[in-house]
PDB file of C-alpha atoms in Angstrom:
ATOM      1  CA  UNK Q   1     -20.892 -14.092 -28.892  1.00  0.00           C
ATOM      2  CA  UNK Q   2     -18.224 -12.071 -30.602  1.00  0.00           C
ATOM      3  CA  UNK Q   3     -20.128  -8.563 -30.548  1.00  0.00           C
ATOM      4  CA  UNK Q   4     -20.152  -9.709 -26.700  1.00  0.00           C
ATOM      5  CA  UNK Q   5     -16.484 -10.510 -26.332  1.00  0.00           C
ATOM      6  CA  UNK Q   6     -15.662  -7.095 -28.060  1.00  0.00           C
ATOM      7  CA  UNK Q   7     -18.340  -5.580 -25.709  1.00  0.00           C
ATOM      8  CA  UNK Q   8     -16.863  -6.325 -22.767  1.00  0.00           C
ATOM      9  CA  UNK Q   9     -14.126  -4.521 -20.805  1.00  0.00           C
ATOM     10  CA  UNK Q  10     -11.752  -7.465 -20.871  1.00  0.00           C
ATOM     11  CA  UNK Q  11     -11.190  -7.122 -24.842  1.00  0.00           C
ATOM     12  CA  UNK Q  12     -10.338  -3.204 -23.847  1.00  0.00           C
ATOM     13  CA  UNK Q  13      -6.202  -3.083 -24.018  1.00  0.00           C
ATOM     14  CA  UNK Q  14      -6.462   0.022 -21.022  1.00  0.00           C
ATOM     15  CA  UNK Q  15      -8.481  -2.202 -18.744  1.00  0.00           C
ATOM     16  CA  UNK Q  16      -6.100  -5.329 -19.813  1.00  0.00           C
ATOM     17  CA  UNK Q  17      -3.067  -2.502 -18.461  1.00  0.00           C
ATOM     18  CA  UNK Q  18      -5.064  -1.533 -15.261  1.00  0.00           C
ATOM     19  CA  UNK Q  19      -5.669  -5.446 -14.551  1.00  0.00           C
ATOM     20  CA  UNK Q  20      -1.762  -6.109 -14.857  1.00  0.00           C
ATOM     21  CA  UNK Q  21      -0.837  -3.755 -12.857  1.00  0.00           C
ATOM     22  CA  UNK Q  22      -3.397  -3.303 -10.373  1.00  0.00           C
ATOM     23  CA  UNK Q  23      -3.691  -6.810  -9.685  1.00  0.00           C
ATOM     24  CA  UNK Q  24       0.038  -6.910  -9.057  1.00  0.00           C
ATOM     25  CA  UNK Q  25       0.095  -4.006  -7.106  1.00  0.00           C
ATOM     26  CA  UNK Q  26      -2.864  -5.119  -4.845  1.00  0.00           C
ATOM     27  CA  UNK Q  27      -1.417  -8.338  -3.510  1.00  0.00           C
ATOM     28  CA  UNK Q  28       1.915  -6.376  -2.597  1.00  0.00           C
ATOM     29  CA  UNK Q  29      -0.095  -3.801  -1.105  1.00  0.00           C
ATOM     30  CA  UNK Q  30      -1.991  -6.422   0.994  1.00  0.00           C
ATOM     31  CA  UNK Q  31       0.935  -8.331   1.857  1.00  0.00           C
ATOM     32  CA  UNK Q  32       2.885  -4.939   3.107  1.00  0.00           C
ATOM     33  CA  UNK Q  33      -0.367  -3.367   4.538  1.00  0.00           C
ATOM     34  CA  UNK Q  34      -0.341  -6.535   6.890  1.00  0.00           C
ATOM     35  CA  UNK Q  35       2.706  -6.390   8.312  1.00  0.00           C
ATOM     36  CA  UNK Q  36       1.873  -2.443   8.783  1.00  0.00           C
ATOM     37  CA  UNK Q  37      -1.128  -3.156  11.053  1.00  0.00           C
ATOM     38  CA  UNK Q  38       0.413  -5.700  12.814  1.00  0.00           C
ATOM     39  CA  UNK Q  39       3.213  -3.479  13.519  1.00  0.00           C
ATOM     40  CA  UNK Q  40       1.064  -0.838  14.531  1.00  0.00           C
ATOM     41  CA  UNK Q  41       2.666   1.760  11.604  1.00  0.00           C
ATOM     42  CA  UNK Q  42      -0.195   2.679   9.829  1.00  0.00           C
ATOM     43  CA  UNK Q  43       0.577   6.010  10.749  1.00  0.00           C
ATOM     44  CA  UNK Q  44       3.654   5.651   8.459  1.00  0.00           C
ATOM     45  CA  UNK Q  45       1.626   4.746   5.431  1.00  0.00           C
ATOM     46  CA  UNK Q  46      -0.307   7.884   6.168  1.00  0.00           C
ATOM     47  CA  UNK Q  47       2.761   9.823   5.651  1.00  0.00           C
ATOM     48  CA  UNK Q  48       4.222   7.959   2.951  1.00  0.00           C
ATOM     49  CA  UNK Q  49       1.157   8.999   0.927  1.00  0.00           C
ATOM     50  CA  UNK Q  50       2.225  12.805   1.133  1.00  0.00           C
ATOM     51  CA  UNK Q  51       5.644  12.011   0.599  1.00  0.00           C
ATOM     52  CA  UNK Q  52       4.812   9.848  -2.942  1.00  0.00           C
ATOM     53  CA  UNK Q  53       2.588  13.611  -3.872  1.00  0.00           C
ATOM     54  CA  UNK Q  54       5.859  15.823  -2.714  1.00  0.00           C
ATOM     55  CA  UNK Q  55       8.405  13.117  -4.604  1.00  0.00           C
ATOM     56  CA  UNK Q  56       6.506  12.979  -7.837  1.00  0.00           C
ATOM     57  CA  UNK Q  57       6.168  17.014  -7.985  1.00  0.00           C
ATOM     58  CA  UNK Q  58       9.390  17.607  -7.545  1.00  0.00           C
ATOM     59  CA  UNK Q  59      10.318  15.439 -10.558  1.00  0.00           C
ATOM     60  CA  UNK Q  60       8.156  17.157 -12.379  1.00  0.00           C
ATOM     61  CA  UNK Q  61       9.169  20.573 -11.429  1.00  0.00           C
ATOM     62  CA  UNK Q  62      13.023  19.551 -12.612  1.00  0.00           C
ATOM     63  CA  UNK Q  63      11.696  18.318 -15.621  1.00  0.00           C
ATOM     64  CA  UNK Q  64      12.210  14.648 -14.224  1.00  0.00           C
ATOM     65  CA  UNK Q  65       9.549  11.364 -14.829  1.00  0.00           C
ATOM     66  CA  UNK Q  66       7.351  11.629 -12.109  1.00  0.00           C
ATOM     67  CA  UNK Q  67       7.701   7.993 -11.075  1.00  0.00           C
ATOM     68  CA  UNK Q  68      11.298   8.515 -10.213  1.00  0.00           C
ATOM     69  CA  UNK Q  69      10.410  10.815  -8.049  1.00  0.00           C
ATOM     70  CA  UNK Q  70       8.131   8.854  -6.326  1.00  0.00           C
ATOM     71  CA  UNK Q  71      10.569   6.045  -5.799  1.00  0.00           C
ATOM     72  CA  UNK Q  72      13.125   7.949  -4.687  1.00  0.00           C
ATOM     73  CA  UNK Q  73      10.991  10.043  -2.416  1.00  0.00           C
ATOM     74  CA  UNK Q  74       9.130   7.192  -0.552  1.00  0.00           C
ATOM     75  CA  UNK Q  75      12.030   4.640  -0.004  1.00  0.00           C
ATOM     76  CA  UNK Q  76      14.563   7.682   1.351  1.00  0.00           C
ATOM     77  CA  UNK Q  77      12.010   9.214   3.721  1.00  0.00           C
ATOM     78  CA  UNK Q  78      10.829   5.476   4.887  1.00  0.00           C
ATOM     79  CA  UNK Q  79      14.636   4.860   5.474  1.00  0.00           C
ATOM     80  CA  UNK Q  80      14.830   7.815   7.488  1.00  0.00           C
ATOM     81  CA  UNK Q  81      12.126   7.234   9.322  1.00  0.00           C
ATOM     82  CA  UNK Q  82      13.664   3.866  10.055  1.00  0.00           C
ATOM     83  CA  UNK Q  83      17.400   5.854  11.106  1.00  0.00           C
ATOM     84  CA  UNK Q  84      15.355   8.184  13.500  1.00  0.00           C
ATOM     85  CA  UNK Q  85      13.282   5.433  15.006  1.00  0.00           C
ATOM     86  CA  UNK Q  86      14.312   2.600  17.601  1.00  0.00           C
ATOM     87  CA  UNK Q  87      15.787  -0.521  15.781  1.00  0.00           C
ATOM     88  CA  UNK Q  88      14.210   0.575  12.332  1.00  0.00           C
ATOM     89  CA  UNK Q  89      10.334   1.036  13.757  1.00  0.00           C
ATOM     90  CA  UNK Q  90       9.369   4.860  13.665  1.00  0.00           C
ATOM     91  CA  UNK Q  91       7.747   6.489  16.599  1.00  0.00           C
ATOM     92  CA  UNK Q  92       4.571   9.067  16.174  1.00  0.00           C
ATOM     93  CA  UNK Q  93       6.735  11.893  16.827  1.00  0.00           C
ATOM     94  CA  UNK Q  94       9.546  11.085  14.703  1.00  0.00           C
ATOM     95  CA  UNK Q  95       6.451  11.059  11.636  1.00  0.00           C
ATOM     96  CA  UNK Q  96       4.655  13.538  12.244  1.00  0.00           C
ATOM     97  CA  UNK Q  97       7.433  16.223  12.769  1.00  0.00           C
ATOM     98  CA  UNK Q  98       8.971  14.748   8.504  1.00  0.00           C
ATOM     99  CA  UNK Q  99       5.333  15.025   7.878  1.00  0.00           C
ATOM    100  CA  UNK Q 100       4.879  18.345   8.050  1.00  0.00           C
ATOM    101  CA  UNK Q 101       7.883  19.340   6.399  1.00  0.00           C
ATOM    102  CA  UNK Q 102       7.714  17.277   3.785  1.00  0.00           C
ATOM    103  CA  UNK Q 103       4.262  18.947   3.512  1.00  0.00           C
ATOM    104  CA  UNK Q 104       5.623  22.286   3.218  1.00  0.00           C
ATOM    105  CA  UNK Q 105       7.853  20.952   0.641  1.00  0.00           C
ATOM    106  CA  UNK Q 106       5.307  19.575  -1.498  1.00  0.00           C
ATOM    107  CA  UNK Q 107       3.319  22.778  -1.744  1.00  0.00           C
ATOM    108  CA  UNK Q 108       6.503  24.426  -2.891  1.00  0.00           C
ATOM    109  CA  UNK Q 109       7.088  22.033  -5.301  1.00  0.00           C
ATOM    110  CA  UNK Q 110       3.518  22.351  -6.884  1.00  0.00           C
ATOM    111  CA  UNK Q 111       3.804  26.350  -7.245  1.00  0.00           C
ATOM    112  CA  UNK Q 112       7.491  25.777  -8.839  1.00  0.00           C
ATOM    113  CA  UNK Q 113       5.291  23.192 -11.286  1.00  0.00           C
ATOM    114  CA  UNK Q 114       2.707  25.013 -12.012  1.00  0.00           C
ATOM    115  CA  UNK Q 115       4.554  28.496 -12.941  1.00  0.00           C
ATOM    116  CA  UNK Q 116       7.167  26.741 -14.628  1.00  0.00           C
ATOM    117  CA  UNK Q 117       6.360  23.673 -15.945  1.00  0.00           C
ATOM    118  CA  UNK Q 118       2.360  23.585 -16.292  1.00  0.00           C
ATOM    119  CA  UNK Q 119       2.476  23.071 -20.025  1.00  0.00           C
ATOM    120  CA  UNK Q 120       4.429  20.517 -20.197  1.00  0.00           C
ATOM    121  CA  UNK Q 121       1.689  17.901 -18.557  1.00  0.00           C
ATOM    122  CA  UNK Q 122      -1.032  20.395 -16.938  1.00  0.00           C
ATOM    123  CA  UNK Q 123      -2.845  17.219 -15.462  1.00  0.00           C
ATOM    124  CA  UNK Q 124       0.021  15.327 -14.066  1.00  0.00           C
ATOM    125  CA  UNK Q 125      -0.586  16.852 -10.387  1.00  0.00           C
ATOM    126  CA  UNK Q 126      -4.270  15.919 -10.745  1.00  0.00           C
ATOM    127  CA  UNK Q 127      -2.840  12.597 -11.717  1.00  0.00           C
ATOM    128  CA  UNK Q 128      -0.853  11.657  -9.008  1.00  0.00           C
ATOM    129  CA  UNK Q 129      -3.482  13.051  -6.402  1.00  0.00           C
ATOM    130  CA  UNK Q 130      -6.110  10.882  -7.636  1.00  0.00           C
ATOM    131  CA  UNK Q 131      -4.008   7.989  -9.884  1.00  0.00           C
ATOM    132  CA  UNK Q 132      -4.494   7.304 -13.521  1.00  0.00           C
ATOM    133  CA  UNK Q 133      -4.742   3.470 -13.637  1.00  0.00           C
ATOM    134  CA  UNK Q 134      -7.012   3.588 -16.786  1.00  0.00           C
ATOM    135  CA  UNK Q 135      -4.082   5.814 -18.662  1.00  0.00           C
ATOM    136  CA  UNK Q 136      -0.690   3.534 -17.842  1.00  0.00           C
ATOM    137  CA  UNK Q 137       0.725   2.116 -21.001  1.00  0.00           C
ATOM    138  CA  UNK Q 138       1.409  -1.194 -21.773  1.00  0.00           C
ATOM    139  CA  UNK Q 139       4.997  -0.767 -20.706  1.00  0.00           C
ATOM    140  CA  UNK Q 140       4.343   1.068 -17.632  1.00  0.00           C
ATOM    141  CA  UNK Q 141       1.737  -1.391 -16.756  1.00  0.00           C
ATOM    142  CA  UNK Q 142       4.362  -4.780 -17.322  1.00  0.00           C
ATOM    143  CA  UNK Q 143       7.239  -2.308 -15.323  1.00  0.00           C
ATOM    144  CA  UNK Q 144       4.845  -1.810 -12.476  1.00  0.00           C
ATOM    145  CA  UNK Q 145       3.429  -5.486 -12.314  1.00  0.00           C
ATOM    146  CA  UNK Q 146       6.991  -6.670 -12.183  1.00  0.00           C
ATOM    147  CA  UNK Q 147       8.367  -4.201  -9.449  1.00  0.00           C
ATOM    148  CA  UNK Q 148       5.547  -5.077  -7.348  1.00  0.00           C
ATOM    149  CA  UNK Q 149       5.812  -8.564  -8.018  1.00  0.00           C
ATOM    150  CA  UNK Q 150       9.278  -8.318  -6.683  1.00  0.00           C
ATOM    151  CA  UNK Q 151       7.632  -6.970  -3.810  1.00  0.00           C
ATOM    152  CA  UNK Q 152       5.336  -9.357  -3.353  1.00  0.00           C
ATOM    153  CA  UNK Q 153       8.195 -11.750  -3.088  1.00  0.00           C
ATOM    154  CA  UNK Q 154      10.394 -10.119  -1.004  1.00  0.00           C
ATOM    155  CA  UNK Q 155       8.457  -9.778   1.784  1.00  0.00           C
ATOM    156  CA  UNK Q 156       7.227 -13.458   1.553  1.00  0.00           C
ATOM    157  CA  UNK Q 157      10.995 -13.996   1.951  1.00  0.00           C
ATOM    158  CA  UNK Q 158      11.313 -12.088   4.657  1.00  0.00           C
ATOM    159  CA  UNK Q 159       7.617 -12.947   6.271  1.00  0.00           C
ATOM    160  CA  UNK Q 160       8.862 -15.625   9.282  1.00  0.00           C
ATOM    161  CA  UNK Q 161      12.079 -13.506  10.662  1.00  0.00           C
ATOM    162  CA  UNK Q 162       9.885 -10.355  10.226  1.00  0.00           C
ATOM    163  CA  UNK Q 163       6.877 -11.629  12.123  1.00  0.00           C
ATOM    164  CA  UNK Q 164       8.746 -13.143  14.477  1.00  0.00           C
ATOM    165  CA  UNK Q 165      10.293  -9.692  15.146  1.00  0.00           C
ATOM    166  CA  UNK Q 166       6.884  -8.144  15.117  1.00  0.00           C
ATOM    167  CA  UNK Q 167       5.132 -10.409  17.523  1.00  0.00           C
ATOM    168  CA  UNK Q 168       8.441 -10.275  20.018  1.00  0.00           C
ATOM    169  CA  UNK Q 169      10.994  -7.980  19.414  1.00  0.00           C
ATOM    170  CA  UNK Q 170      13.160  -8.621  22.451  1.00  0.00           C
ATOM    171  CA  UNK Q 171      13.013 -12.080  22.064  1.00  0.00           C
ATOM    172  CA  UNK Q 172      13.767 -12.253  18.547  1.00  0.00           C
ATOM    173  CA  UNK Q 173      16.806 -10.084  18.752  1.00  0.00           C
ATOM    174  CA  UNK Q 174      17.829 -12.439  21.628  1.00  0.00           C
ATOM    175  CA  UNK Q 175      17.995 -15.422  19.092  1.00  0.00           C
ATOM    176  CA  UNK Q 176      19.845 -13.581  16.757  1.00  0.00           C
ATOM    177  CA  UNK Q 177      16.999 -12.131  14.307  1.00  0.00           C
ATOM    178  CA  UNK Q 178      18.445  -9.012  12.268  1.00  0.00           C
ATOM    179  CA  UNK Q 179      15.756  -7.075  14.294  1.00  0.00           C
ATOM    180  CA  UNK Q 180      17.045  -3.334  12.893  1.00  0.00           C
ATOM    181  CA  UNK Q 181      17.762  -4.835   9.355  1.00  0.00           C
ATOM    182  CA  UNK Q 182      14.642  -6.426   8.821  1.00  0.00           C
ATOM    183  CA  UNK Q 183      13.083  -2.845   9.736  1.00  0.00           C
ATOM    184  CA  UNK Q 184      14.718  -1.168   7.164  1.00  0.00           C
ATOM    185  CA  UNK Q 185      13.825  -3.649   4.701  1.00  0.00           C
ATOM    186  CA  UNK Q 186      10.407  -3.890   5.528  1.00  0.00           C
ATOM    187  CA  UNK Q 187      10.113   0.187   5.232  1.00  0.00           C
ATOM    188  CA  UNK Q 188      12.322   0.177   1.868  1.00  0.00           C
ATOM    189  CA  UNK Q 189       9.590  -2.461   0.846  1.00  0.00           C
ATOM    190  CA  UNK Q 190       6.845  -0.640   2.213  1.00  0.00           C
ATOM    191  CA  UNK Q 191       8.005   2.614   0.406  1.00  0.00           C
ATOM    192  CA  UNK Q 192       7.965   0.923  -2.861  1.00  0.00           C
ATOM    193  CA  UNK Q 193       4.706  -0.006  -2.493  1.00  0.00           C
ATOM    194  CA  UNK Q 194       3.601   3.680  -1.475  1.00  0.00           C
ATOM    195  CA  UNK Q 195       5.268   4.550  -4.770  1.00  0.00           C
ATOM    196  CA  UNK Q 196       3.018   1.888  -7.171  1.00  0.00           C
ATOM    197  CA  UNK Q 197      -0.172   2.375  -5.162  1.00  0.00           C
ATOM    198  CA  UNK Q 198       0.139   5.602  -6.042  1.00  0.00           C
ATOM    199  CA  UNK Q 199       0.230   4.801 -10.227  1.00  0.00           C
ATOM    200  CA  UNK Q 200      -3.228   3.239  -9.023  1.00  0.00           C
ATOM    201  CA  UNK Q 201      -5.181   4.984  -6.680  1.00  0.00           C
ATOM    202  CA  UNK Q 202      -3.287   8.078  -5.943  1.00  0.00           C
ATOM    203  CA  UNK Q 203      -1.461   9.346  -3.340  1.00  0.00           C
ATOM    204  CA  UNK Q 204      -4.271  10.677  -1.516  1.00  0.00           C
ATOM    205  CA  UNK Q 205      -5.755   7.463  -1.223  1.00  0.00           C
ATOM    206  CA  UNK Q 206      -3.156   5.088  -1.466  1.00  0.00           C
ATOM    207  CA  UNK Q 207      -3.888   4.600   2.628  1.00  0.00           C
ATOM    208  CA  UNK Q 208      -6.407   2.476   1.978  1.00  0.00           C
ATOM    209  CA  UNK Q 209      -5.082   0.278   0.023  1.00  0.00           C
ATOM    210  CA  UNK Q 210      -2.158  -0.392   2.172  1.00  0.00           C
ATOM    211  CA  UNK Q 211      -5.283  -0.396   5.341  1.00  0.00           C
ATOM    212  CA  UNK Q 212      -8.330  -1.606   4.413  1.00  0.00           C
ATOM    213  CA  UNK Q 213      -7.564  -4.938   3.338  1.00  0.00           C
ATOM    214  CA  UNK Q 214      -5.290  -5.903   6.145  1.00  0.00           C
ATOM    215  CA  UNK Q 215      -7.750  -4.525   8.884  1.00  0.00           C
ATOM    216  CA  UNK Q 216     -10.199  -6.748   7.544  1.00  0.00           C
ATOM    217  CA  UNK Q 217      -8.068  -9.602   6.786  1.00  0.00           C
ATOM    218  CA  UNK Q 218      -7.074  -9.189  10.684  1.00  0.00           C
ATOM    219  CA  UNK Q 219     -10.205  -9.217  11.973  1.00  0.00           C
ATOM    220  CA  UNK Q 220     -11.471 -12.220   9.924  1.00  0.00           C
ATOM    221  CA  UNK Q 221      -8.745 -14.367  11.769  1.00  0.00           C
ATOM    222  CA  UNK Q 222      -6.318 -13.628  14.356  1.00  0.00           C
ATOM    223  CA  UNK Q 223      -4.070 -16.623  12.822  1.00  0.00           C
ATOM    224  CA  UNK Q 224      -0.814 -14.603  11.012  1.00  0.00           C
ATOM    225  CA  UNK Q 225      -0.144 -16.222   8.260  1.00  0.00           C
ATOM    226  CA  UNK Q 226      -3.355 -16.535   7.054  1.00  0.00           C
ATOM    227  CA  UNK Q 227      -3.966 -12.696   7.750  1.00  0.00           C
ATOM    228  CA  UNK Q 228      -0.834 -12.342   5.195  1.00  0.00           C
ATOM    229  CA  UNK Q 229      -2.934 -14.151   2.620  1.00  0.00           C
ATOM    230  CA  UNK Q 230      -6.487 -13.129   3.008  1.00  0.00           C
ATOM    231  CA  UNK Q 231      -4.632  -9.429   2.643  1.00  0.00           C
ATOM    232  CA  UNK Q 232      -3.291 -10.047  -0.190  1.00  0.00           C
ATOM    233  CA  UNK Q 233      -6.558 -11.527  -2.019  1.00  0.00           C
ATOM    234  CA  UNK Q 234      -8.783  -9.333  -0.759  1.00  0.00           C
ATOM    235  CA  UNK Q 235      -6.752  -6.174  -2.163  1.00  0.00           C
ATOM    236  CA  UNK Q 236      -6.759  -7.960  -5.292  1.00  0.00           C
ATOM    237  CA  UNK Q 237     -10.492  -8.689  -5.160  1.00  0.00           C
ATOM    238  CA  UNK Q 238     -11.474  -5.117  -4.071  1.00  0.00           C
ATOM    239  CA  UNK Q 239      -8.969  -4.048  -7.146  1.00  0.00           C
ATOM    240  CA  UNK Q 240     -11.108  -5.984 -10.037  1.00  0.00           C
ATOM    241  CA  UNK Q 241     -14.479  -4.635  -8.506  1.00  0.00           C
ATOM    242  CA  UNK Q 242     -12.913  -1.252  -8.658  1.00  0.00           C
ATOM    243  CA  UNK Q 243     -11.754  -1.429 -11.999  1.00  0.00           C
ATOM    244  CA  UNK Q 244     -14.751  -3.515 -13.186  1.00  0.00           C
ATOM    245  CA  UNK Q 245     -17.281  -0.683 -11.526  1.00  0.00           C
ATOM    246  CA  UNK Q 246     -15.449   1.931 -13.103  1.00  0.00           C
ATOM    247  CA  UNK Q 247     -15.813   0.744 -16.120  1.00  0.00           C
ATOM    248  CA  UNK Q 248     -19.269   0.141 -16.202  1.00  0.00           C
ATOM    249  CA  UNK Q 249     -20.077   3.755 -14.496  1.00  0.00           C
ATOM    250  CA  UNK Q 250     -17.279   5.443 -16.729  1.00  0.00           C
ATOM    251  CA  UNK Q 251     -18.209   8.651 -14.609  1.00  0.00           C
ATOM    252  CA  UNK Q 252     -16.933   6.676 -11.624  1.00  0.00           C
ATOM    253  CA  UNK Q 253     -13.144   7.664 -10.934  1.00  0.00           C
ATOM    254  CA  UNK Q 254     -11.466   4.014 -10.715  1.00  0.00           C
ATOM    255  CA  UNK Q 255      -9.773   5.121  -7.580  1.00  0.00           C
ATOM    256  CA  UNK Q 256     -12.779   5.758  -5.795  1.00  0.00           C
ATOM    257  CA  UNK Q 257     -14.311   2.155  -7.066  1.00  0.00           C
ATOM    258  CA  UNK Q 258     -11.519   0.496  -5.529  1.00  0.00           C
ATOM    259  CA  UNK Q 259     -11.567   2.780  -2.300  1.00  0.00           C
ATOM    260  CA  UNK Q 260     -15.606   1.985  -2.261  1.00  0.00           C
ATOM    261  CA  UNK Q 261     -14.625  -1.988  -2.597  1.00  0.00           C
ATOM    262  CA  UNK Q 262     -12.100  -2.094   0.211  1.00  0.00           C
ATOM    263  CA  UNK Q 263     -14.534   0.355   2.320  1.00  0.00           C
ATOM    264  CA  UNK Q 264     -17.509  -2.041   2.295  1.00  0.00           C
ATOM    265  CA  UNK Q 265     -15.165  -5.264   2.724  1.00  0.00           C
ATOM    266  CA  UNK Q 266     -13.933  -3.618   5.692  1.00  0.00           C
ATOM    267  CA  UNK Q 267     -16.898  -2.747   6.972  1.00  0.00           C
ATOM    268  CA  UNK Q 268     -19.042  -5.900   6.791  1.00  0.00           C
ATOM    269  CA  UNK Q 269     -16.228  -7.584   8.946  1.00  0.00           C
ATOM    270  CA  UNK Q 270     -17.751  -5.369  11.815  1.00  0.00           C
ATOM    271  CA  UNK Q 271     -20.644  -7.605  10.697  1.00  0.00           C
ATOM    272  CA  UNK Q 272     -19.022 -10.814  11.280  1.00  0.00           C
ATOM    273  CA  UNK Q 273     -18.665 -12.390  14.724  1.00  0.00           C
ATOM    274  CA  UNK Q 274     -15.815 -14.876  15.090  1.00  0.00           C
ATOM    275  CA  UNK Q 275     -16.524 -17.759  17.536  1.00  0.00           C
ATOM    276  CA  UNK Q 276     -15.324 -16.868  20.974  1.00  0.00           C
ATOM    277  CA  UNK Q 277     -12.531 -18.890  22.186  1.00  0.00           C
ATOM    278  CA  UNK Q 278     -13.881 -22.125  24.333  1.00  0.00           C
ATOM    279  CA  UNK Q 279     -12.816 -22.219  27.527  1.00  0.00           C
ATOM    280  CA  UNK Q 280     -12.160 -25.952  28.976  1.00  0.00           C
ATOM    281  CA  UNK Q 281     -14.763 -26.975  31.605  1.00  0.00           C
ATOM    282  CA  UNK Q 282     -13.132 -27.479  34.983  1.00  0.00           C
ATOM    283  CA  UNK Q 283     -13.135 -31.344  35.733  1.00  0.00           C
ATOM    284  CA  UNK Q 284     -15.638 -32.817  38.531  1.00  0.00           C
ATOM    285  CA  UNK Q 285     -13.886 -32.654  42.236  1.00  0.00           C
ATOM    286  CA  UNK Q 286     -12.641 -36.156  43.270  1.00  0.00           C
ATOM    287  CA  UNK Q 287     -12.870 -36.953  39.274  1.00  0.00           C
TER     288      UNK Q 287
END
């Protein structure tokens, strides 16, 4: 039983690090990649995933941690695309035209890196590309657990006002909801969870963690609230087959596991058909 124990990957301190922190980072994902289908701003995760690759490299190419980089990047640009947009909620066009600069910046940022700084860390682009989850530290691990736990909390705080302002905008500013407010929150929120999904899956796929398990989540049930949960717990799900694949197939990049788990969730949804809606049968005449 002991040879066991010390067999498995749960007695291995990485995958006790990638658990922490990809568990924690899962449920805030799911939470946040709720509110961004139910918004209709996927198309802002999209772009927050080049703008965690540009922020990182151009840490790196100043000499900077990477991960302040990210941070910074992500919550500035989701602010601005906030300040450009109406009442806090960016428009396609507003998006796509920082999206393609900020890709032009992040290719200038990777040749400044790699002639100048590619010694230092020659596999840190690679790194935030793809994620590392299997390389975090024990201190990175507990610092990103507890910055997305503070996610994970703030936007339960702010879940009612912001749904509310989601379902009916008009009519929630009319009651006197902090309609622009809670739209800069949600995207300061929502770029700090670009910014850890990122430490897990990568920037180019940290999409589909912020996606996958909402879209299924919302087609499972159409009630809100327990969308928000079935998110967050199938992120978190899709995160421990991930890891738990990977670690069986070491050849298997974690990243793709965990893309692979959300993937399949999402797709056997389109497998599932909710009961249609009853409609009441029309009384008898002279009943």
């Amino acid at each position: 039983m002991t040879a066991l124990l010390a067999a498995s990957p749960l007695a291995q301190p990485f995958f006790q690090h990638a658990l922490l922190a990809g568990s924690a980072i899962a449920a805030a994902c799911g939470l946040v990649g709720c509110f961004l289908v139910l918004r209709a701003q996927v198309f802002t995760g999209d772009a927050l995933s080049h703008v965690a690759f540009t922020g990182a490299m151009a840490a790196l190419a100043f000499g900077y941690d990477l991960r302040l980089g990210l941070f910074a990047a992500t919550v500035a640009i989701a602010l601005l695309f906030g300040t450009l947009g109406r009442r806090a909620r960016p428009d396609d066009v507003v998006i796509g035209s920082i999206f393609s600069w900020i890709l032009g910046l992040g290719a200038f940022f990777v040749t400044l890196y790699t002639t100048s700084r590619s010694t230092a860390n020659g596999t840190a682009g690679v790194s935030v590309l793809f994620g590392s989850i299997f390389g975090i530290s024990a201190g990175q691990a507990t610092a990103a657990a507890l910055v997305a736990l503070g996610v994970f909390l703030l936007v339960l705080l702010i879940a009612r006002p912001l749904l509310f302002a989601t379902l009916d905008e008009a009519v929630a500013a009319a009651r006197g909801v902090p309609v622009r407010l809670l739209g800069y929150s949600f995207l300061a929120l929502a770029g700090v969870s670009a910014a850890e999904a990122t430490q897990a899956v990568g920037s180019l796929l940290l999409l589909g963690l912020l996606a996958a398990p909402a879209g299924a989540a919302i087609r499972l049930t159409d009630r809100p609230y327990r969308a928000l949960a079935l998110s967050a717990a199938l992120a978190v799900l899709e995160m421990w087959a991930g890891l738990l694949a990977s670690s069986a197939l070491p050849k298997m990049p974690p990243s793709f596991a965990i893309m692979a788990a959300a993937t399949t969730v999402y797709a056997a949804t389109f497998l599932i058909r909710r009961p249609a809606a009853r409609t009441p049968t029309p009384a008898p005449a002279g009943a």
